[in-house]
Short mmCIF file of C-alpha atoms in Angstrom, two decimals:
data_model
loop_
_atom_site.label_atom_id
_atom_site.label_comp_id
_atom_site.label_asym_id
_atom_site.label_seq_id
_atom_site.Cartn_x
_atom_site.Cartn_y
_atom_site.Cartn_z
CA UNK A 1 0.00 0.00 0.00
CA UNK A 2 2.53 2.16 1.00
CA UNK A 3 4.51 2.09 -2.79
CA UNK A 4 1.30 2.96 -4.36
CA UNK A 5 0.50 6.06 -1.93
CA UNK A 6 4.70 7.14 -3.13
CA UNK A 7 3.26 6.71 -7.04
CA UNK A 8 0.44 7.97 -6.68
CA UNK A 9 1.76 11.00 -5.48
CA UNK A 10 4.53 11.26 -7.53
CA UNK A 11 1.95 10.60 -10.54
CA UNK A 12 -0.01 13.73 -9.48
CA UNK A 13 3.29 15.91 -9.05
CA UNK A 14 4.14 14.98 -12.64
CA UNK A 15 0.24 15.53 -13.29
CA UNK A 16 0.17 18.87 -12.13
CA UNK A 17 3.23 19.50 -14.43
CA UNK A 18 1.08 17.92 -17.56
CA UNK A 19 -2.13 20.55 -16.19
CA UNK A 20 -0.59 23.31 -16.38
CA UNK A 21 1.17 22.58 -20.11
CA UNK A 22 -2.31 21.16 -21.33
CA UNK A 23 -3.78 24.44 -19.85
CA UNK A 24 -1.45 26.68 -22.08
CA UNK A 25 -2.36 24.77 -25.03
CA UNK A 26 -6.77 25.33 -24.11
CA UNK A 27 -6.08 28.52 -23.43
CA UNK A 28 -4.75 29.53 -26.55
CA UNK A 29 -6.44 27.50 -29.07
CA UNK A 30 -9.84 28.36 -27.60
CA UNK A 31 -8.65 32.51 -27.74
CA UNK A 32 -7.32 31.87 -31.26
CA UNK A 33 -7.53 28.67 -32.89
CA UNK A 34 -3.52 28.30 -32.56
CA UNK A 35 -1.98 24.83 -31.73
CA UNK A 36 1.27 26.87 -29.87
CA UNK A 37 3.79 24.09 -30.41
CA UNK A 38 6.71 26.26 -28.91
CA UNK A 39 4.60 25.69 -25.18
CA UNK A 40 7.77 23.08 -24.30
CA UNK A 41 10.31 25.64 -25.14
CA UNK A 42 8.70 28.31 -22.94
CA UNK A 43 8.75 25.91 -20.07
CA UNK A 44 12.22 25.29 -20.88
CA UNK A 45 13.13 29.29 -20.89
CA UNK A 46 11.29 29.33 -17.85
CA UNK A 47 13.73 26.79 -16.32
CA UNK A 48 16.26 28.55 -17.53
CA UNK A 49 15.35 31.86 -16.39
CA UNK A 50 14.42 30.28 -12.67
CA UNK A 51 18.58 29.25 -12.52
CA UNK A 52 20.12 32.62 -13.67
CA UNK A 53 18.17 34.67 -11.64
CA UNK A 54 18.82 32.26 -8.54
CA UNK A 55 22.60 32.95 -9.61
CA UNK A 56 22.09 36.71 -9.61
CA UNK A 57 20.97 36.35 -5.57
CA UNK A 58 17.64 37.20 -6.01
CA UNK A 59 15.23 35.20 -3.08
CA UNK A 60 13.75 31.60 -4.56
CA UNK A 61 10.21 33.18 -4.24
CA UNK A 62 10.43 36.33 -5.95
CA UNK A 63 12.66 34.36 -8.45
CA UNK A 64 9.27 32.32 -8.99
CA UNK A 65 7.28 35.66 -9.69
CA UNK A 66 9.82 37.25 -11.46
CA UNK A 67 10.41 33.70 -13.74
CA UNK A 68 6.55 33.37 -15.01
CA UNK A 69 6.79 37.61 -15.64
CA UNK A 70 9.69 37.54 -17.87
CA UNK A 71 8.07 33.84 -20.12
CA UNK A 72 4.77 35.68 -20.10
CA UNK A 73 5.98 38.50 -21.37
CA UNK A 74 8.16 36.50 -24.11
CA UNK A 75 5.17 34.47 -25.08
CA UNK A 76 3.13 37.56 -25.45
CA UNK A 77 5.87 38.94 -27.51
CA UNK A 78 5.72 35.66 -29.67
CA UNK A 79 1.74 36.52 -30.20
CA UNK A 80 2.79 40.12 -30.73
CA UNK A 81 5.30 39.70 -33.97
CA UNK A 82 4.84 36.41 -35.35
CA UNK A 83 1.07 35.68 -35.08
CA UNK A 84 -1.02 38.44 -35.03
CA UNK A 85 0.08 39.38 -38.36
CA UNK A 86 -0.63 36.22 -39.76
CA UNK A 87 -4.88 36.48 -38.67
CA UNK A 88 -6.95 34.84 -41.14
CA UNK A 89 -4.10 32.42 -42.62
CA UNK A 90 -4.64 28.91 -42.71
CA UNK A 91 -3.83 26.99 -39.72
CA UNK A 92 -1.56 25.05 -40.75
CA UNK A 93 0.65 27.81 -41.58
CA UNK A 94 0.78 29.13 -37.56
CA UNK A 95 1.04 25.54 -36.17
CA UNK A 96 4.35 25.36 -38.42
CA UNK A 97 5.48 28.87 -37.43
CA UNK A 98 4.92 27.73 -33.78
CA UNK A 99 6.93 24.40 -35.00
CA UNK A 100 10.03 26.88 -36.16
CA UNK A 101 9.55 29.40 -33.12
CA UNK A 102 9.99 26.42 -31.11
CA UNK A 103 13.36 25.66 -33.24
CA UNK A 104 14.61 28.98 -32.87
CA UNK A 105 14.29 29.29 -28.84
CA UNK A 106 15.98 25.87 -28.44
CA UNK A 107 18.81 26.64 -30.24
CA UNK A 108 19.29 30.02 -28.70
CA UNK A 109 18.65 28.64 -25.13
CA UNK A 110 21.59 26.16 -25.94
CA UNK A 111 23.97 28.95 -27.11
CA UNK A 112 23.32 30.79 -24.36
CA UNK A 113 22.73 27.99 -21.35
CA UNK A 114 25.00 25.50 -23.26
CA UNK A 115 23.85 22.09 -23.62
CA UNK A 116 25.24 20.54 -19.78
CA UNK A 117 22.24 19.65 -17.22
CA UNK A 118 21.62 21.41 -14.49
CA UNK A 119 20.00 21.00 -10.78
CA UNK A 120 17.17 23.22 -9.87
CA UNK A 121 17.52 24.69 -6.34
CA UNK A 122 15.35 24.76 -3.76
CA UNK A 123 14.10 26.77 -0.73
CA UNK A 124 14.51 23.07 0.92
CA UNK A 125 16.78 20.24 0.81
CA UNK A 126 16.46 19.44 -2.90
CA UNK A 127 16.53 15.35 -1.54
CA UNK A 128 14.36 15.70 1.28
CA UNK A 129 11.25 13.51 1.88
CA UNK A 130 8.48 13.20 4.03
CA UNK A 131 6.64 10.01 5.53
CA UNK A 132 2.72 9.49 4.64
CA UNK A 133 1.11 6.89 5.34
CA UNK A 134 4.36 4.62 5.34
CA UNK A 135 5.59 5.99 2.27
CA UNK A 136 8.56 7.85 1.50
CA UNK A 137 7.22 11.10 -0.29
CA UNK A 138 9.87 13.40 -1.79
CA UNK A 139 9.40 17.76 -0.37
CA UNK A 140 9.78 18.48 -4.63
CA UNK A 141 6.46 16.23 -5.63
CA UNK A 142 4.34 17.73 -2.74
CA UNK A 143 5.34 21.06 -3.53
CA UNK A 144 4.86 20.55 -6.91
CA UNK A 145 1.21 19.53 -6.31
CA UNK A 146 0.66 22.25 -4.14
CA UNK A 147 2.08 24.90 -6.45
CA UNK A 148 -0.22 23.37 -8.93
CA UNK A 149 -2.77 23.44 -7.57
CA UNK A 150 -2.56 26.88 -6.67
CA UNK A 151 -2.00 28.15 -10.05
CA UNK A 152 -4.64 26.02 -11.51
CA UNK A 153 -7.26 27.87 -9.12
CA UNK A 154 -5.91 30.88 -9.23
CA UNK A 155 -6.50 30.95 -13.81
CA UNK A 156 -10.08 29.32 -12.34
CA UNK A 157 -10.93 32.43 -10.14
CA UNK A 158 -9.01 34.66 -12.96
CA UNK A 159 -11.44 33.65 -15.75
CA UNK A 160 -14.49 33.43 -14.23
CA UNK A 161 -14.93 36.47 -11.74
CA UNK A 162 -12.77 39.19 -13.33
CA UNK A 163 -13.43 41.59 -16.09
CA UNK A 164 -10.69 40.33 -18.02
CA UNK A 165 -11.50 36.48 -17.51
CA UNK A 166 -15.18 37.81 -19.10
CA UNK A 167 -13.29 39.30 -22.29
CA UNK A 168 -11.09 36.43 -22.36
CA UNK A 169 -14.43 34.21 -22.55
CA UNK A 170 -15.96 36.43 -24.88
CA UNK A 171 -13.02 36.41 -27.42
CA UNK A 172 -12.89 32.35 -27.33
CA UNK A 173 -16.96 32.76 -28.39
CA UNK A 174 -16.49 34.53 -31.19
CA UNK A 175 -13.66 37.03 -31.66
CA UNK A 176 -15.76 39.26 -34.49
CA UNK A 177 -18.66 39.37 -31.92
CA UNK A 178 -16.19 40.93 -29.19
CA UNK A 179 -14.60 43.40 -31.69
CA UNK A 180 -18.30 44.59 -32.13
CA UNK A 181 -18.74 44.86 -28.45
CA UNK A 182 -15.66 46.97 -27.69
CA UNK A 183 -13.64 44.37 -26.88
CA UNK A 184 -9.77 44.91 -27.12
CA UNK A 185 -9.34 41.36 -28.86
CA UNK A 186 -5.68 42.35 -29.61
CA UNK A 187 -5.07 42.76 -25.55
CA UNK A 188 -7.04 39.75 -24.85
CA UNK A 189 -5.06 37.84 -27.32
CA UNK A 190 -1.63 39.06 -25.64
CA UNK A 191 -2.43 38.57 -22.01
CA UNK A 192 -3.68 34.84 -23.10
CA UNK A 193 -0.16 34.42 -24.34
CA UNK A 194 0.90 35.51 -21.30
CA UNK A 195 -0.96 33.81 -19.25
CA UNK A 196 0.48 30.58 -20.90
CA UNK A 197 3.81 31.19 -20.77
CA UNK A 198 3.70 32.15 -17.31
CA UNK A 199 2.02 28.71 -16.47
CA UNK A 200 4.50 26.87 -18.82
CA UNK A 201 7.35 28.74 -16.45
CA UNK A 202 5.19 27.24 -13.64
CA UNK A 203 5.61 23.90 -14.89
CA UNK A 204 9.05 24.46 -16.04
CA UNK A 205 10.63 25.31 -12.61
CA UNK A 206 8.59 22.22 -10.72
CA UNK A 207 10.09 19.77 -13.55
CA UNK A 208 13.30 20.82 -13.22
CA UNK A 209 13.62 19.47 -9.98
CA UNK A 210 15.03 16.66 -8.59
CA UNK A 211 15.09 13.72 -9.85
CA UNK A 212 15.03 15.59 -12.82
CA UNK A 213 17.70 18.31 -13.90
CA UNK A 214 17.05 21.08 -16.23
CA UNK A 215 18.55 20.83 -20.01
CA UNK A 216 17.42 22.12 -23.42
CA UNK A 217 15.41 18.77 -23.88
CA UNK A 218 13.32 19.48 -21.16
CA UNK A 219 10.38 20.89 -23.46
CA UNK A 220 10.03 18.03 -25.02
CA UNK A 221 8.15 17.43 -21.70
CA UNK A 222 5.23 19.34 -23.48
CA UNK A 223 4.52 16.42 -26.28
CA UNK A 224 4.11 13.53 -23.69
CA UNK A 225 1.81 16.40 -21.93
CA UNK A 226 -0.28 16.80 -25.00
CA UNK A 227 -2.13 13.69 -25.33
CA UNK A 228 -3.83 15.23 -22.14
CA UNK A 229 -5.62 18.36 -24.53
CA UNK A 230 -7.07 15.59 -26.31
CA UNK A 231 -8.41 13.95 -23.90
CA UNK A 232 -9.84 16.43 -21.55
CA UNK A 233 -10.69 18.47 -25.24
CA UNK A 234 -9.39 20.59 -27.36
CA UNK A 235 -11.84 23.86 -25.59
CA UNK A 236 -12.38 22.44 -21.98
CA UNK A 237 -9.68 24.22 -19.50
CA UNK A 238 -10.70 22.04 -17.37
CA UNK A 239 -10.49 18.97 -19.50
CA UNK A 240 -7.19 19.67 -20.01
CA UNK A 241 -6.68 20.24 -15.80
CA UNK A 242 -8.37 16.77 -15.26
CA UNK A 243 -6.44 14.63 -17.56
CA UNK A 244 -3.59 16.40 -17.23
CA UNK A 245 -3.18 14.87 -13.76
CA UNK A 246 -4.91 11.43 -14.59
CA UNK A 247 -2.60 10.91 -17.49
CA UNK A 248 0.49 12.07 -14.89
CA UNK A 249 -0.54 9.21 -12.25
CA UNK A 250 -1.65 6.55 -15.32
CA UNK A 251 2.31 7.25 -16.61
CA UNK A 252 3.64 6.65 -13.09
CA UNK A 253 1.55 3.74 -11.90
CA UNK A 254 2.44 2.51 -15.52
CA UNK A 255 6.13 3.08 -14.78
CA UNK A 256 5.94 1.16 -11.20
CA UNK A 257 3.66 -1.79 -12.29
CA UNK A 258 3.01 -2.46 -16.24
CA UNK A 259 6.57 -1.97 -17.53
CA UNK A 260 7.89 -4.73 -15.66
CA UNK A 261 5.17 -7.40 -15.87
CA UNK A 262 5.92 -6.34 -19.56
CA UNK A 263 9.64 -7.60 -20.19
CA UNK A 264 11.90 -6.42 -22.18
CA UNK A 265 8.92 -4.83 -24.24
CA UNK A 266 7.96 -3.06 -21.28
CA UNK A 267 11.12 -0.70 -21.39
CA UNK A 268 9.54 2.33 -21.65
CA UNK A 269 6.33 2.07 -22.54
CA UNK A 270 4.88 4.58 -19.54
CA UNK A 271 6.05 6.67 -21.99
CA UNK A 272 3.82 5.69 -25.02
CA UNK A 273 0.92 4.48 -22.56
CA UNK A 274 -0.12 8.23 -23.00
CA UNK A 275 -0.71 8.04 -26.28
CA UNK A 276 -2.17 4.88 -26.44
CA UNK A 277 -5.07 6.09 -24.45
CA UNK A 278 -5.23 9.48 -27.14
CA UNK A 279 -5.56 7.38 -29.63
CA UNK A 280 -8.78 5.63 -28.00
CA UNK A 281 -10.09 8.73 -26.96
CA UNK A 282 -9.69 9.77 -30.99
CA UNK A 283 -11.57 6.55 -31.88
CA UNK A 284 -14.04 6.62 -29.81
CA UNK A 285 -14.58 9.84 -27.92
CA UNK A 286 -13.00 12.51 -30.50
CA UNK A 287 -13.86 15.76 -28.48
CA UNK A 288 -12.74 14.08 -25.28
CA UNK A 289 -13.85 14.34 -22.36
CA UNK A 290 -15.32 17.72 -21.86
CA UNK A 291 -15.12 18.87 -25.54
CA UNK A 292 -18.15 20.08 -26.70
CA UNK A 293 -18.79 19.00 -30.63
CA UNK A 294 -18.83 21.46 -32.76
CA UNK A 295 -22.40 21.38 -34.70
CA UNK A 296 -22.16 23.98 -38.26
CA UNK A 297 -25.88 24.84 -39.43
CA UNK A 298 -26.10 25.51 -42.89
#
């Protein structure tokens, strides 16, 4: 009992990791249609960011805030100069902008970070672990959860009782509608940009953690956390908050039990498991699990 209460919460610390990238992916298609495929690479600058301005001296917490300002503000930035302009092009055409954005901050981050892993610090011992319940739960995963958690609510609260939450709403409706009405849909488009990098930085910092170190690879974190937009669906924020963290303990409990019944085929595969259960979802469920299908009267 006690080694599934230690997977099960280190499934829902890497769960709360997958939320929060799944959330930056709703939260921008549903604004503008855009599949941002650059989300790992802002949770990688985010990472990034965290270490150099821990090596600058600045406090771990305001290092946090100050992290998720500066990848907002660079994924706003992104919106600013390479999308907006492009308004009304075909899709495919932004999802392989995002695709070369993506390419571009990875191999800047590695000129200017270099390629050699790196330990995230902590406000705690970075190895440190708590008993629950018999088990042997690391500070990092709880924290993680918590932080998570936290951010997840506070987007929640954010969209649904504040004025710009309502616009943000309004502009995933229909953005011509919201022009009509006033609307700033240029704004709204930027701060949901921002919003998503700033979560991706969330992610980024918790991930870097141990047992994990911080690299340029670590964005490729966001692909394994995609098949959680699909399931939750494509326009459901919290679709994407729910399977984010189901899909985080299915890896884990994966990881600890099915790879090794499994053999030598087993290596790995709580890494494709994901994906196995997207592809279901695509077969049988296509809008997942809180997608709403989209019905066009003619």
């Amino acid at each position: 009992m006690s080694s599934f209460l230690q997977l099960l919460l280190a499934g829902l610390a890497l769960g709360s990791v997958y939320a929060l990238v799944a959330l930056g992916f709703v939260v921008i298609y549903r604004a503008s249609q855009v599949f941002n495929f650059a989300q790992g690479e802002l949770l990688t600058f985010g990472a990034f960011a965290m270490l150099t301005l821990l090596g600058l001296g600045i406090p771990w917490y305001v290092a946090v805030a100050g992290t998720m300002l500066m990848t907002g503000l660079l994924g706003a930035l992104i919106e600013r100069v390479f999308l907006r302009p492009l308004v009304g092009r075909p899709v495919f055409v932004t999802i392989i902008l995002t695709i070369f954005i993506g390419f571009i901050l990875r191999t800047l981050m590695l000129v200017f970070w270099g390629a050699e892993p790196r330990g995230m610090p902590t406000p705690w011992e970075s190895m440190a672990a708590v008993d629950i319940g018999g088990a042997s739960i690391l500070v990092n995963s709880l924290a993680s959860i918590g932080a998570g958690v936290l951010a997840l609510g506070a987007f929640f609260v954010l969209i649904k009782y504040t004025r710009l939450g309502v616009s943000m709403r309004a502009t995933a409706s229909d953005q011509e509608v919201s022009m009509a009405l006033g609307i700033p849909v240029g704004r709204i488009l930027g701060a949901t940009w921002f919003i998503s990098g700033a979560l991706a930085a969330l992610g980024g910092i918790f991930l870097g953690m141990f047992p994990r170190s911080v690299d340029v690879h670590l964005g490729f974190i966001a692909l394994r956390a995609f098949p959680a937009v699909i399931v939750g669906g494509l326009t459901s924020a919290t679709g994407a908050v729910v399977a984010g963290f189901a899909l985080g303990v299915l890896e884990v409990l994966t990881q600890g039990y099915v790879n090794e019944m499994l053999g030598d085929f087993g290596q790995n595969f709580h890494t494709v498991f994901p994906y196995i259960v997207m592809i279901l979802f695509l077969m049988v469920r296509p809008y997942g699990l809180f997608g709403e299908e989209e019905v066009e009267r003619v």
